[in-house]
mmCIF file of C-alpha atoms and ligand atoms in Angstrom:
data_model
loop_
_atom_site.group_PDB
_atom_site.id
_atom_site.type_symbol
_atom_site.label_atom_id
_atom_site.label_comp_id
_atom_site.label_asym_id
_atom_site.label_seq_id
_atom_site.Cartn_x
_atom_site.Cartn_y
_atom_site.Cartn_z
ATOM 1 C CA MET A 204 -23.921 -7.186 1.881
ATOM 2 C CA ASN A 205 -22.420 -6.613 5.362
ATOM 3 C CA ILE A 206 -18.854 -7.220 6.821
ATOM 4 C CA ASN A 207 -19.406 -10.615 7.712
ATOM 5 C CA SER A 208 -21.435 -11.926 4.618
ATOM 6 C CA LEU A 209 -18.145 -10.054 2.633
ATOM 7 C CA ARG A 210 -16.046 -12.464 4.171
ATOM 8 C CA THR A 211 -18.169 -15.607 4.058
ATOM 9 C CA ALA A 212 -18.219 -14.641 0.337
ATOM 10 C CA ALA A 213 -14.505 -14.300 -0.133
ATOM 11 C CA ARG A 214 -13.794 -17.487 2.152
ATOM 12 C CA GLU A 215 -15.692 -19.812 -0.566
ATOM 13 C CA LYS A 216 -14.188 -17.891 -3.660
ATOM 14 C CA PHE A 217 -10.335 -18.148 -2.306
ATOM 15 C CA ARG A 218 -10.700 -21.742 -1.961
ATOM 16 C CA GLY A 219 -8.153 -22.438 0.470
ATOM 17 C CA ALA A 220 -5.612 -19.239 -0.962
ATOM 18 C CA CYS A 221 -6.516 -17.002 1.458
ATOM 19 C CA ARG A 222 -8.474 -18.441 4.435
ATOM 20 C CA VAL A 223 -9.757 -14.722 5.650
ATOM 21 C CA CYS A 224 -8.512 -15.270 9.223
ATOM 22 C CA PRO A 225 -10.470 -13.948 12.640
ATOM 23 C CA ILE A 226 -7.092 -12.308 12.532
ATOM 24 C CA CYS A 227 -5.034 -11.075 9.463
ATOM 25 C CA ASN A 228 -1.687 -12.086 10.883
ATOM 26 C CA GLY A 229 0.128 -14.045 9.014
ATOM 27 C CA VAL A 230 0.331 -17.479 10.742
ATOM 28 C CA ALA A 231 -1.770 -19.552 8.876
ATOM 29 C CA CYS A 232 -0.443 -19.067 5.849
ATOM 30 C CA ALA A 233 2.952 -18.958 6.152
ATOM 31 C CA GLY A 234 5.213 -19.423 3.343
ATOM 32 C CA GLU A 235 2.386 -19.364 1.022
ATOM 33 C CA VAL A 236 4.013 -17.578 -2.221
ATOM 34 C CA PRO A 237 2.478 -18.164 -4.434
ATOM 35 C CA GLY A 238 -0.305 -17.557 -2.389
ATOM 36 C CA MET A 239 -1.157 -14.486 0.680
ATOM 37 C CA GLY A 240 1.074 -15.105 2.463
ATOM 38 C CA GLY A 241 4.580 -14.008 3.684
ATOM 39 C CA LEU A 242 7.519 -15.355 1.770
ATOM 40 C CA GLY A 243 9.740 -18.408 3.130
ATOM 41 C CA THR A 244 9.019 -18.354 7.257
ATOM 42 C CA GLY A 245 6.455 -15.764 6.883
ATOM 43 C CA SER A 246 8.305 -13.647 9.783
ATOM 44 C CA GLY A 247 7.947 -10.416 7.604
ATOM 45 C CA PHE A 248 4.433 -10.456 7.414
ATOM 46 C CA CYS A 249 4.147 -11.598 11.207
ATOM 47 C CA HIS A 250 6.847 -8.885 12.225
ATOM 48 C CA ASN A 251 4.069 -5.920 10.466
ATOM 49 C CA ILE A 252 1.380 -7.344 12.960
ATOM 50 C CA GLN A 253 3.539 -7.697 15.851
ATOM 51 C CA ALA A 254 5.003 -4.150 15.584
ATOM 52 C CA LEU A 255 1.612 -2.188 15.073
ATOM 53 C CA ALA A 256 0.292 -4.335 18.142
ATOM 54 C CA GLU A 257 3.348 -3.198 20.341
ATOM 55 C CA CYS A 258 2.700 0.367 19.372
ATOM 56 C CA ARG A 259 -0.813 1.116 22.067
ATOM 57 C CA LEU A 260 -3.189 4.552 22.066
ATOM 58 C CA ASN A 261 -3.463 7.176 25.168
ATOM 59 C CA LEU A 262 -6.880 7.323 25.304
ATOM 60 C CA ARG A 263 -8.201 10.819 25.956
ATOM 61 C CA THR A 264 -11.593 11.733 26.289
ATOM 62 C CA VAL A 265 -11.509 15.471 28.242
ATOM 63 C CA HIS A 266 -10.482 18.029 25.320
ATOM 64 C CA SER A 267 -12.661 19.955 22.243
ATOM 65 C CA VAL A 268 -12.390 17.754 19.346
ATOM 66 C CA LYS A 269 -15.870 16.503 18.786
ATOM 67 C CA ASN A 270 -15.319 16.826 14.079
ATOM 68 C CA PRO A 271 -12.276 15.030 13.317
ATOM 69 C CA ASP A 272 -10.925 16.262 10.111
ATOM 70 C CA LEU A 273 -9.847 12.725 7.702
ATOM 71 C CA SER A 274 -9.260 14.466 4.552
ATOM 72 C CA CYS A 275 -5.842 15.170 3.410
ATOM 73 C CA ARG A 276 -4.455 16.069 0.275
ATOM 74 C CA ILE A 277 -1.600 13.912 -0.940
ATOM 75 C CA PHE A 278 0.415 14.919 -4.022
ATOM 76 C CA GLY A 279 -2.066 17.019 -4.871
ATOM 77 C CA ILE A 280 -5.023 13.930 -4.583
ATOM 78 C CA ASP A 281 -7.828 15.188 -2.337
ATOM 79 C CA LEU A 282 -8.812 11.798 -0.307
ATOM 80 C CA ALA A 283 -11.125 11.798 1.957
ATOM 81 C CA MET A 284 -9.212 9.817 4.466
ATOM 82 C CA PRO A 285 -5.299 9.307 4.853
ATOM 83 C CA VAL A 286 -6.228 5.412 3.153
ATOM 84 C CA ILE A 287 -4.636 4.230 -0.052
ATOM 85 C CA GLY A 288 -5.628 0.993 -2.108
ATOM 86 C CA ALA A 289 -2.144 -1.537 -2.214
ATOM 87 C CA ALA A 290 -1.497 -3.029 -5.622
ATOM 88 C CA ILE A 291 -1.739 -6.513 -5.949
ATOM 89 C CA GLY A 292 -0.806 -8.478 -8.668
ATOM 90 C CA GLY A 293 -0.489 -12.229 -10.268
ATOM 91 C CA ILE A 294 -4.279 -12.710 -9.367
ATOM 92 C CA ALA A 295 -4.400 -15.964 -11.102
ATOM 93 C CA LEU A 296 -1.585 -16.974 -9.396
ATOM 94 C CA ASN A 297 -2.070 -16.271 -5.505
ATOM 95 C CA MET A 298 -5.530 -16.347 -5.264
ATOM 96 C CA ASN A 299 -6.407 -19.726 -6.868
ATOM 97 C CA GLY A 300 -8.573 -18.210 -9.707
ATOM 98 C CA ALA A 301 -10.694 -16.582 -7.578
ATOM 99 C CA VAL A 302 -11.456 -13.575 -9.748
ATOM 100 C CA THR A 303 -9.799 -12.592 -12.778
ATOM 101 C CA GLU A 304 -6.760 -9.963 -13.309
ATOM 102 C CA GLU A 305 -9.310 -7.700 -14.319
ATOM 103 C CA GLU A 306 -12.121 -8.136 -12.322
ATOM 104 C CA TYR A 307 -9.886 -7.115 -8.751
ATOM 105 C CA ALA A 308 -8.125 -4.244 -10.769
ATOM 106 C CA ASP A 309 -11.914 -2.960 -11.321
ATOM 107 C CA ALA A 310 -13.065 -3.889 -8.367
ATOM 108 C CA ILE A 311 -9.627 -1.909 -6.390
ATOM 109 C CA VAL A 312 -9.751 0.853 -8.149
ATOM 110 C CA THR A 313 -13.399 1.520 -8.275
ATOM 111 C CA GLY A 314 -13.823 0.448 -4.975
ATOM 112 C CA CYS A 315 -11.426 2.804 -3.390
ATOM 113 C CA ARG A 316 -12.588 5.817 -5.875
ATOM 114 C CA LYS A 317 -16.235 5.266 -4.295
ATOM 115 C CA ALA A 318 -15.129 5.261 -0.405
ATOM 116 C CA GLY A 319 -13.186 8.716 -1.409
ATOM 117 C CA GLY A 320 -9.811 7.212 -1.671
ATOM 118 C CA ILE A 321 -7.356 6.017 -4.531
ATOM 119 C CA GLY A 322 -6.368 2.827 -5.486
ATOM 120 C CA MET A 323 -2.946 1.374 -6.559
ATOM 121 C CA THR A 324 -2.682 -1.687 -9.367
ATOM 122 C CA GLY A 325 0.053 -4.077 -10.020
ATOM 123 C CA ASP A 326 2.657 -5.438 -12.553
ATOM 124 C CA GLY A 327 3.885 -9.106 -13.293
ATOM 125 C CA PRO A 328 6.359 -11.373 -15.785
ATOM 126 C CA ASN A 329 3.071 -11.447 -18.181
ATOM 127 C CA PRO A 330 2.410 -7.710 -19.841
ATOM 128 C CA VAL A 331 -1.117 -8.460 -19.153
ATOM 129 C CA VAL A 332 -1.088 -7.921 -15.554
ATOM 130 C CA PHE A 333 0.278 -4.114 -16.197
ATOM 131 C CA ASP A 334 -2.474 -3.265 -19.004
ATOM 132 C CA THR A 335 -5.193 -4.761 -17.188
ATOM 133 C CA GLY A 336 -4.538 -2.197 -14.602
ATOM 134 C CA LEU A 337 -4.055 0.383 -16.660
ATOM 135 C CA ALA A 338 -7.218 -0.498 -17.908
ATOM 136 C CA ALA A 339 -9.127 -0.655 -14.785
ATOM 137 C CA ILE A 340 -7.724 3.098 -14.026
ATOM 138 C CA SER A 341 -8.446 4.330 -17.749
ATOM 139 C CA LYS A 342 -11.948 3.543 -16.908
ATOM 140 C CA GLU A 343 -12.154 5.509 -14.131
ATOM 141 C CA GLN A 344 -10.750 8.872 -15.824
ATOM 142 C CA GLY A 345 -6.850 8.355 -14.969
ATOM 143 C CA TRP A 346 -8.024 7.778 -10.932
ATOM 144 C CA GLY A 347 -5.784 5.282 -9.823
ATOM 145 C CA ILE A 348 -1.815 4.512 -9.524
ATOM 146 C CA PRO A 349 0.236 1.969 -11.709
ATOM 147 C CA ILE A 350 3.105 0.324 -9.287
ATOM 148 C CA ILE A 351 5.998 -0.824 -12.166
ATOM 149 C CA LYS A 352 8.369 -3.498 -11.532
ATOM 150 C CA PRO A 353 11.882 -2.580 -11.096
ATOM 151 C CA ARG A 354 12.467 -3.189 -14.332
ATOM 152 C CA GLU A 355 15.545 -1.741 -16.616
ATOM 153 C CA THR A 356 15.414 1.532 -16.027
ATOM 154 C CA ASP A 357 14.148 2.778 -19.558
ATOM 155 C CA LYS A 358 10.998 0.476 -19.334
ATOM 156 C CA VAL A 359 9.910 1.803 -15.904
ATOM 157 C CA VAL A 360 10.424 5.490 -17.964
ATOM 158 C CA GLU A 361 8.187 3.802 -21.561
ATOM 159 C CA LEU A 362 5.531 2.056 -18.297
ATOM 160 C CA ALA A 363 5.290 5.403 -16.594
ATOM 161 C CA LYS A 364 4.838 7.744 -19.530
ATOM 162 C CA ARG A 365 1.552 5.192 -20.822
ATOM 163 C CA ALA A 366 0.230 5.297 -16.493
ATOM 164 C CA ALA A 367 0.479 9.954 -17.449
ATOM 165 C CA ASP A 368 -1.044 9.242 -20.675
ATOM 166 C CA ALA A 369 -3.892 7.665 -19.140
ATOM 167 C CA GLY A 370 -4.375 10.152 -16.626
ATOM 168 C CA ALA A 371 -3.285 8.955 -13.818
ATOM 169 C CA PRO A 372 -1.933 11.698 -11.256
ATOM 170 C CA ALA A 373 1.042 9.677 -10.334
ATOM 171 C CA PHE A 374 3.268 5.978 -10.950
ATOM 172 C CA GLY A 375 5.737 4.422 -8.242
ATOM 173 C CA MET A 376 7.864 1.449 -8.785
ATOM 174 C CA ASP A 377 8.295 -1.321 -5.734
ATOM 175 C CA ILE A 378 11.318 -1.856 -6.013
ATOM 176 C CA ASP A 379 11.756 -4.311 -2.830
ATOM 177 C CA ALA A 380 10.610 -6.840 -6.561
ATOM 178 C CA ALA A 381 14.490 -6.381 -7.496
ATOM 179 C CA ALA A 382 14.625 -10.369 -7.241
ATOM 180 C CA LEU A 383 11.366 -11.197 -8.506
ATOM 181 C CA VAL A 384 12.796 -14.467 -10.777
ATOM 182 C CA ASN A 385 9.770 -14.917 -11.899
ATOM 183 C CA MET A 386 10.213 -11.580 -13.776
ATOM 184 C CA THR A 387 13.821 -12.280 -15.172
ATOM 185 C CA ASN A 388 12.857 -15.971 -16.325
ATOM 186 C CA ALA A 389 10.077 -14.366 -18.652
ATOM 187 C CA GLY A 390 12.824 -12.558 -20.128
ATOM 188 C CA GLN A 391 11.715 -9.574 -17.920
ATOM 189 C CA PRO A 392 14.379 -8.456 -15.560
ATOM 190 C CA VAL A 393 14.533 -6.713 -12.746
ATOM 191 C CA GLY A 394 17.250 -5.343 -10.354
ATOM 192 C CA PRO A 395 18.034 -2.926 -7.886
ATOM 193 C CA LYS A 396 18.712 0.639 -8.677
ATOM 194 C CA THR A 397 21.308 3.930 -8.554
ATOM 195 C CA ILE A 398 20.139 6.713 -6.853
ATOM 196 C CA GLN A 399 21.450 7.757 -10.801
ATOM 197 C CA GLU A 400 19.028 5.404 -12.515
ATOM 198 C CA LEU A 401 16.269 6.609 -10.107
ATOM 199 C CA GLU A 402 17.005 10.298 -10.633
ATOM 200 C CA TYR A 403 16.910 9.387 -14.900
ATOM 201 C CA ILE A 404 13.298 7.916 -14.159
ATOM 202 C CA LYS A 405 12.394 11.236 -12.302
ATOM 203 C CA ASN A 406 13.965 13.362 -15.165
ATOM 204 C CA HIS A 407 12.380 11.754 -17.822
ATOM 205 C CA THR A 408 8.683 11.388 -16.329
ATOM 206 C CA SER A 409 6.060 13.948 -15.831
ATOM 207 C CA ILE A 410 3.543 12.792 -12.675
ATOM 208 C CA PRO A 411 4.915 11.992 -9.539
ATOM 209 C CA PHE A 412 7.021 9.060 -8.986
ATOM 210 C CA ILE A 413 6.252 7.006 -5.700
ATOM 211 C CA VAL A 414 8.917 4.493 -4.741
ATOM 212 C CA LYS A 415 7.530 1.859 -3.122
ATOM 213 C CA GLY A 416 9.538 -0.761 -0.878
ATOM 214 C CA ILE A 417 11.653 1.200 1.045
ATOM 215 C CA MET A 418 12.409 -0.007 4.726
ATOM 216 C CA THR A 419 15.931 2.157 6.021
ATOM 217 C CA PRO A 420 16.916 5.773 5.935
ATOM 218 C CA ASP A 421 19.596 5.396 3.994
ATOM 219 C CA ASP A 422 17.624 4.122 1.430
ATOM 220 C CA ALA A 423 14.839 6.943 2.065
ATOM 221 C CA GLU A 424 17.443 9.283 1.945
ATOM 222 C CA SER A 425 18.626 8.672 -1.457
ATOM 223 C CA CYS A 426 15.496 8.273 -2.420
ATOM 224 C CA TRP A 427 15.225 11.963 -1.392
ATOM 225 C CA GLN A 428 18.364 13.099 -3.277
ATOM 226 C CA ALA A 429 17.075 11.622 -6.147
ATOM 227 C CA GLY A 430 14.475 14.344 -6.182
ATOM 228 C CA VAL A 431 11.637 10.654 -5.916
ATOM 229 C CA ASP A 432 8.831 12.546 -5.260
ATOM 230 C CA ALA A 433 7.110 9.824 -2.459
ATOM 231 C CA ILE A 434 8.017 6.433 -0.719
ATOM 232 C CA VAL A 435 6.514 3.570 0.581
ATOM 233 C CA VAL A 436 8.076 2.250 3.290
ATOM 234 C CA SER A 437 7.180 -1.374 3.107
ATOM 235 C CA ASN A 438 8.468 -5.236 2.739
ATOM 236 C CA HIS A 439 6.216 -5.619 0.115
ATOM 237 C CA GLY A 440 3.388 -7.328 3.229
ATOM 238 C CA GLY A 441 6.518 -9.541 4.191
ATOM 239 C CA ARG A 442 6.725 -11.634 0.354
ATOM 240 C CA ALA A 443 10.388 -10.202 -0.557
ATOM 241 C CA LEU A 444 12.407 -11.022 1.678
ATOM 242 C CA ASP A 445 12.337 -13.393 4.457
ATOM 243 C CA HIS A 446 13.231 -11.821 8.394
ATOM 244 C CA THR A 447 12.845 -8.356 7.667
ATOM 245 C CA PRO A 448 10.984 -6.136 10.723
ATOM 246 C CA GLY A 449 8.051 -4.446 10.507
ATOM 247 C CA THR A 450 6.854 -1.435 8.920
ATOM 248 C CA ALA A 451 6.062 -0.227 12.269
ATOM 249 C CA GLU A 452 9.054 -0.833 14.219
ATOM 250 C CA VAL A 453 11.744 1.066 10.757
ATOM 251 C CA LEU A 454 8.791 4.250 10.113
ATOM 252 C CA PRO A 455 10.026 6.564 13.232
ATOM 253 C CA TYR A 456 13.199 5.958 11.845
ATOM 254 C CA ILE A 457 12.550 7.085 8.112
ATOM 255 C CA THR A 458 10.155 9.967 8.741
ATOM 256 C CA GLU A 459 13.182 11.221 11.309
ATOM 257 C CA ALA A 460 15.647 10.981 8.040
ATOM 258 C CA VAL A 461 12.780 12.690 5.720
ATOM 259 C CA LYS A 462 9.599 13.738 7.050
ATOM 260 C CA GLY A 463 8.846 17.136 5.292
ATOM 261 C CA LYS A 464 11.620 16.826 2.696
ATOM 262 C CA MET A 465 9.031 13.690 0.489
ATOM 263 C CA THR A 466 5.775 12.279 1.067
ATOM 264 C CA VAL A 467 6.222 9.048 3.369
ATOM 265 C CA LEU A 468 3.437 6.363 3.427
ATOM 266 C CA VAL A 469 3.496 2.855 4.467
ATOM 267 C CA ASP A 470 1.897 -0.509 4.259
ATOM 268 C CA GLY A 471 1.972 -3.775 5.803
ATOM 269 C CA GLY A 472 -0.406 -5.014 9.125
ATOM 270 C CA ILE A 473 -2.930 -2.166 8.853
ATOM 271 C CA ARG A 474 -6.326 -3.618 10.103
ATOM 272 C CA SER A 475 -8.412 -0.885 11.651
ATOM 273 C CA GLY A 476 -8.597 2.444 11.838
ATOM 274 C CA ALA A 477 -6.802 2.363 15.297
ATOM 275 C CA ASP A 478 -3.367 1.032 13.039
ATOM 276 C CA VAL A 479 -4.031 3.682 10.072
ATOM 277 C CA LEU A 480 -4.281 6.520 13.248
ATOM 278 C CA LYS A 481 -0.585 4.605 14.983
ATOM 279 C CA MET A 482 1.345 5.027 11.410
ATOM 280 C CA LEU A 483 0.323 8.404 10.932
ATOM 281 C CA ALA A 484 1.485 9.199 14.850
ATOM 282 C CA LEU A 485 4.961 7.576 13.908
ATOM 283 C CA GLY A 486 5.052 9.958 10.862
ATOM 284 C CA ALA A 487 2.918 8.739 8.200
ATOM 285 C CA ASP A 488 1.804 10.978 6.016
ATOM 286 C CA ALA A 489 -1.270 8.661 4.875
ATOM 287 C CA VAL A 490 -1.435 4.203 4.294
ATOM 288 C CA LEU A 491 -1.343 1.737 2.168
ATOM 289 C CA LEU A 492 -4.095 -1.370 2.427
ATOM 290 C CA GLY A 493 -3.610 -4.508 0.768
ATOM 291 C CA ARG A 494 -4.907 -7.962 2.008
ATOM 292 C CA PRO A 495 -7.822 -6.652 4.168
ATOM 293 C CA LEU A 496 -9.256 -4.917 0.100
ATOM 294 C CA ALA A 497 -8.108 -8.076 -1.371
ATOM 295 C CA ILE A 498 -11.027 -9.504 1.160
ATOM 296 C CA GLY A 499 -13.588 -7.227 0.223
ATOM 297 C CA ALA A 500 -12.506 -7.425 -3.426
ATOM 298 C CA VAL A 501 -13.297 -10.810 -3.565
ATOM 299 C CA GLY A 502 -16.270 -11.104 -1.505
ATOM 300 C CA GLY A 503 -17.836 -7.923 -2.976
ATOM 301 C CA GLY A 504 -16.257 -6.528 -6.107
ATOM 302 C CA ALA A 505 -16.194 -2.820 -6.261
ATOM 303 C CA ASP A 506 -18.434 -2.527 -3.490
ATOM 304 C CA GLY A 507 -17.236 -4.996 -1.140
ATOM 305 C CA VAL A 508 -13.934 -3.188 -1.187
ATOM 306 C CA ALA A 509 -15.977 0.349 -0.683
ATOM 307 C CA LEU A 510 -17.458 -1.484 2.417
ATOM 308 C CA VAL A 511 -13.725 -2.208 3.835
ATOM 309 C CA LEU A 512 -12.444 1.214 3.237
ATOM 310 C CA ASN A 513 -15.837 2.896 5.321
ATOM 311 C CA LYS A 514 -15.443 0.240 7.896
ATOM 312 C CA ILE A 515 -11.806 1.360 8.611
ATOM 313 C CA LYS A 516 -12.976 5.405 8.072
ATOM 314 C CA THR A 517 -15.816 4.260 10.605
ATOM 315 C CA GLU A 518 -12.967 3.349 13.253
ATOM 316 C CA LEU A 519 -10.585 5.841 12.229
ATOM 317 C CA ASN A 520 -12.831 8.673 13.413
ATOM 318 C CA ALA A 521 -13.978 7.308 16.130
ATOM 319 C CA ALA A 522 -9.547 6.491 16.817
ATOM 320 C CA MET A 523 -9.275 10.079 16.824
ATOM 321 C CA LEU A 524 -12.234 11.204 18.798
ATOM 322 C CA LEU A 525 -10.838 9.013 21.620
ATOM 323 C CA THR A 526 -7.200 10.580 20.932
ATOM 324 C CA GLY A 527 -8.488 13.723 20.982
ATOM 325 C CA THR A 528 -6.708 13.779 17.763
ATOM 326 C CA ALA A 529 -8.287 16.799 15.467
ATOM 327 C CA GLN A 530 -6.918 16.190 11.478
ATOM 328 C CA VAL A 531 -4.929 13.049 10.062
ATOM 329 C CA SER A 532 -2.417 15.670 8.587
ATOM 330 C CA ASP A 533 -0.954 16.363 12.355
ATOM 331 C CA VAL A 534 -1.441 13.445 14.253
ATOM 332 C CA PRO A 535 1.011 13.878 17.152
ATOM 333 C CA VAL A 536 3.341 11.148 18.798
ATOM 334 C CA GLU A 537 2.222 11.378 22.198
ATOM 335 C CA ILE A 538 -1.593 9.930 20.960
ATOM 336 C CA LEU A 539 1.313 6.822 21.566
ATOM 337 C CA TRP A 540 1.195 5.022 24.489
HETATM 338 C C1 FMN B 2013 -0.798 -11.922 -3.268
HETATM 339 C C2 FMN B 2013 -0.090 -10.280 -3.589
HETATM 340 C C3 FMN B 2013 0.273 -9.516 -4.514
HETATM 341 C C4 FMN B 2013 1.396 -7.877 -4.222
HETATM 342 N N1 FMN B 2013 1.575 -7.782 -5.330
HETATM 343 C C5 FMN B 2013 2.128 -6.749 -5.719
HETATM 344 C C6 FMN B 2013 2.435 -6.182 -7.102
HETATM 345 O O1 FMN B 2013 2.278 -6.334 -7.946
HETATM 346 N N2 FMN B 2013 2.935 -4.956 -7.142
HETATM 347 C C7 FMN B 2013 3.266 -4.438 -5.397
HETATM 348 O O2 FMN B 2013 3.805 -3.292 -5.192
HETATM 349 N N3 FMN B 2013 2.583 -4.804 -4.245
HETATM 350 C C8 FMN B 2013 2.034 -6.335 -4.468
HETATM 351 N N4 FMN B 2013 2.232 -6.398 -3.376
HETATM 352 C C9 FMN B 2013 2.415 -6.301 -2.087
HETATM 353 C C10 FMN B 2013 1.363 -5.198 -1.529
HETATM 354 O O3 FMN B 2013 1.213 -3.964 -2.670
HETATM 355 C C11 FMN B 2013 1.182 -4.376 0.104
HETATM 356 O O4 FMN B 2013 2.320 -3.948 -0.303
HETATM 357 C C12 FMN B 2013 1.064 -5.421 1.101
HETATM 358 O O5 FMN B 2013 0.264 -6.260 0.947
HETATM 359 C C13 FMN B 2013 0.823 -4.592 2.307
HETATM 360 O O6 FMN B 2013 0.802 -5.072 3.340
HETATM 361 P P1 FMN B 2013 -0.723 -6.157 4.065
HETATM 362 O O7 FMN B 2013 -1.227 -7.056 3.193
HETATM 363 O O8 FMN B 2013 -0.639 -6.667 5.683
HETATM 364 O O9 FMN B 2013 -1.620 -4.774 4.138
HETATM 365 C C14 FMN B 2013 1.526 -7.834 -3.642
HETATM 366 C C15 FMN B 2013 0.700 -8.414 -1.810
HETATM 367 C C16 FMN B 2013 -0.173 -9.594 -2.361
HETATM 368 C C17 FMN B 2013 -0.634 -10.597 -0.488
#
């Protein structure tokens, strides 16, 4: 299996749910939610891609960096590179039954682990989605991070406790799913959280708490005040609210507000090792990959996920050599043009 055969296999299995375009930019699939696209006009997804494209790298080769260090430590977890598999749930609905929820969760969790990383799992209106993700994590001795919808606060605490019991090193809550009607319609209400509610979750759980879906410095500050361990700067791949900016646009303002106080992760439109490096230069500690790993999982299971991640790793290594970046934990903004 190589990247081309993987992509061909994925395109066939998706049967149109994802076209596996030469450039995954949200144009062909605009409005396809359920599906793999961005919500409404699809502009949030497209802005993620555009914002990263507008960041350019300074090519520098007169320096002493010959063996860049890609490894990092994120809330006590050692990773071969600062790339995490993003949570993607609701496979049957979004991927036209290309794979089952179980096959998907297993591919992400095991594939990320094989490549020296860690994967996240999702949640949905059917409790089976969360349970399947947690089962995949249990099969890998707890090596995965479940992301819980912003359900009623005590329910979040209950699910986070199950994550800790399964051995997960952290859990998250995708707070940007606060208006997901299919959760509320299924009798599992979701909604925004106050600082006090975030604090309550933090104080009633034992493993690091990640809040995913932060797009403003104010919200980041509120998370920090609540004692949250990490945030993911994310617009849910453009699937929560139409007309949001790209994450690379807002990231520098957010890192200016909370860098050094908490871990800052980011996702949205990251498609290459160079994109990873740009996000690190803008202040992120690590990034999440969504759709590129979905293509890997559907086209080749866990091995497909690992193949995509290893390609990103090779590209990141080259981008570090060609910008004179010695360590992923210390990427100067000056590598951006
Ligand atoms: C089909 C689909 C389902 C998703 N389901 C979830 C989910 O259950 N929980 C979650 O936190 N994020 C979910 N996301 C968002 C991703 O975790 C991530 O934020 C986004 O895909 C990143 O953008 P990218 O796909 O451009 O890399 C989903 C995204 C897609 C495309």
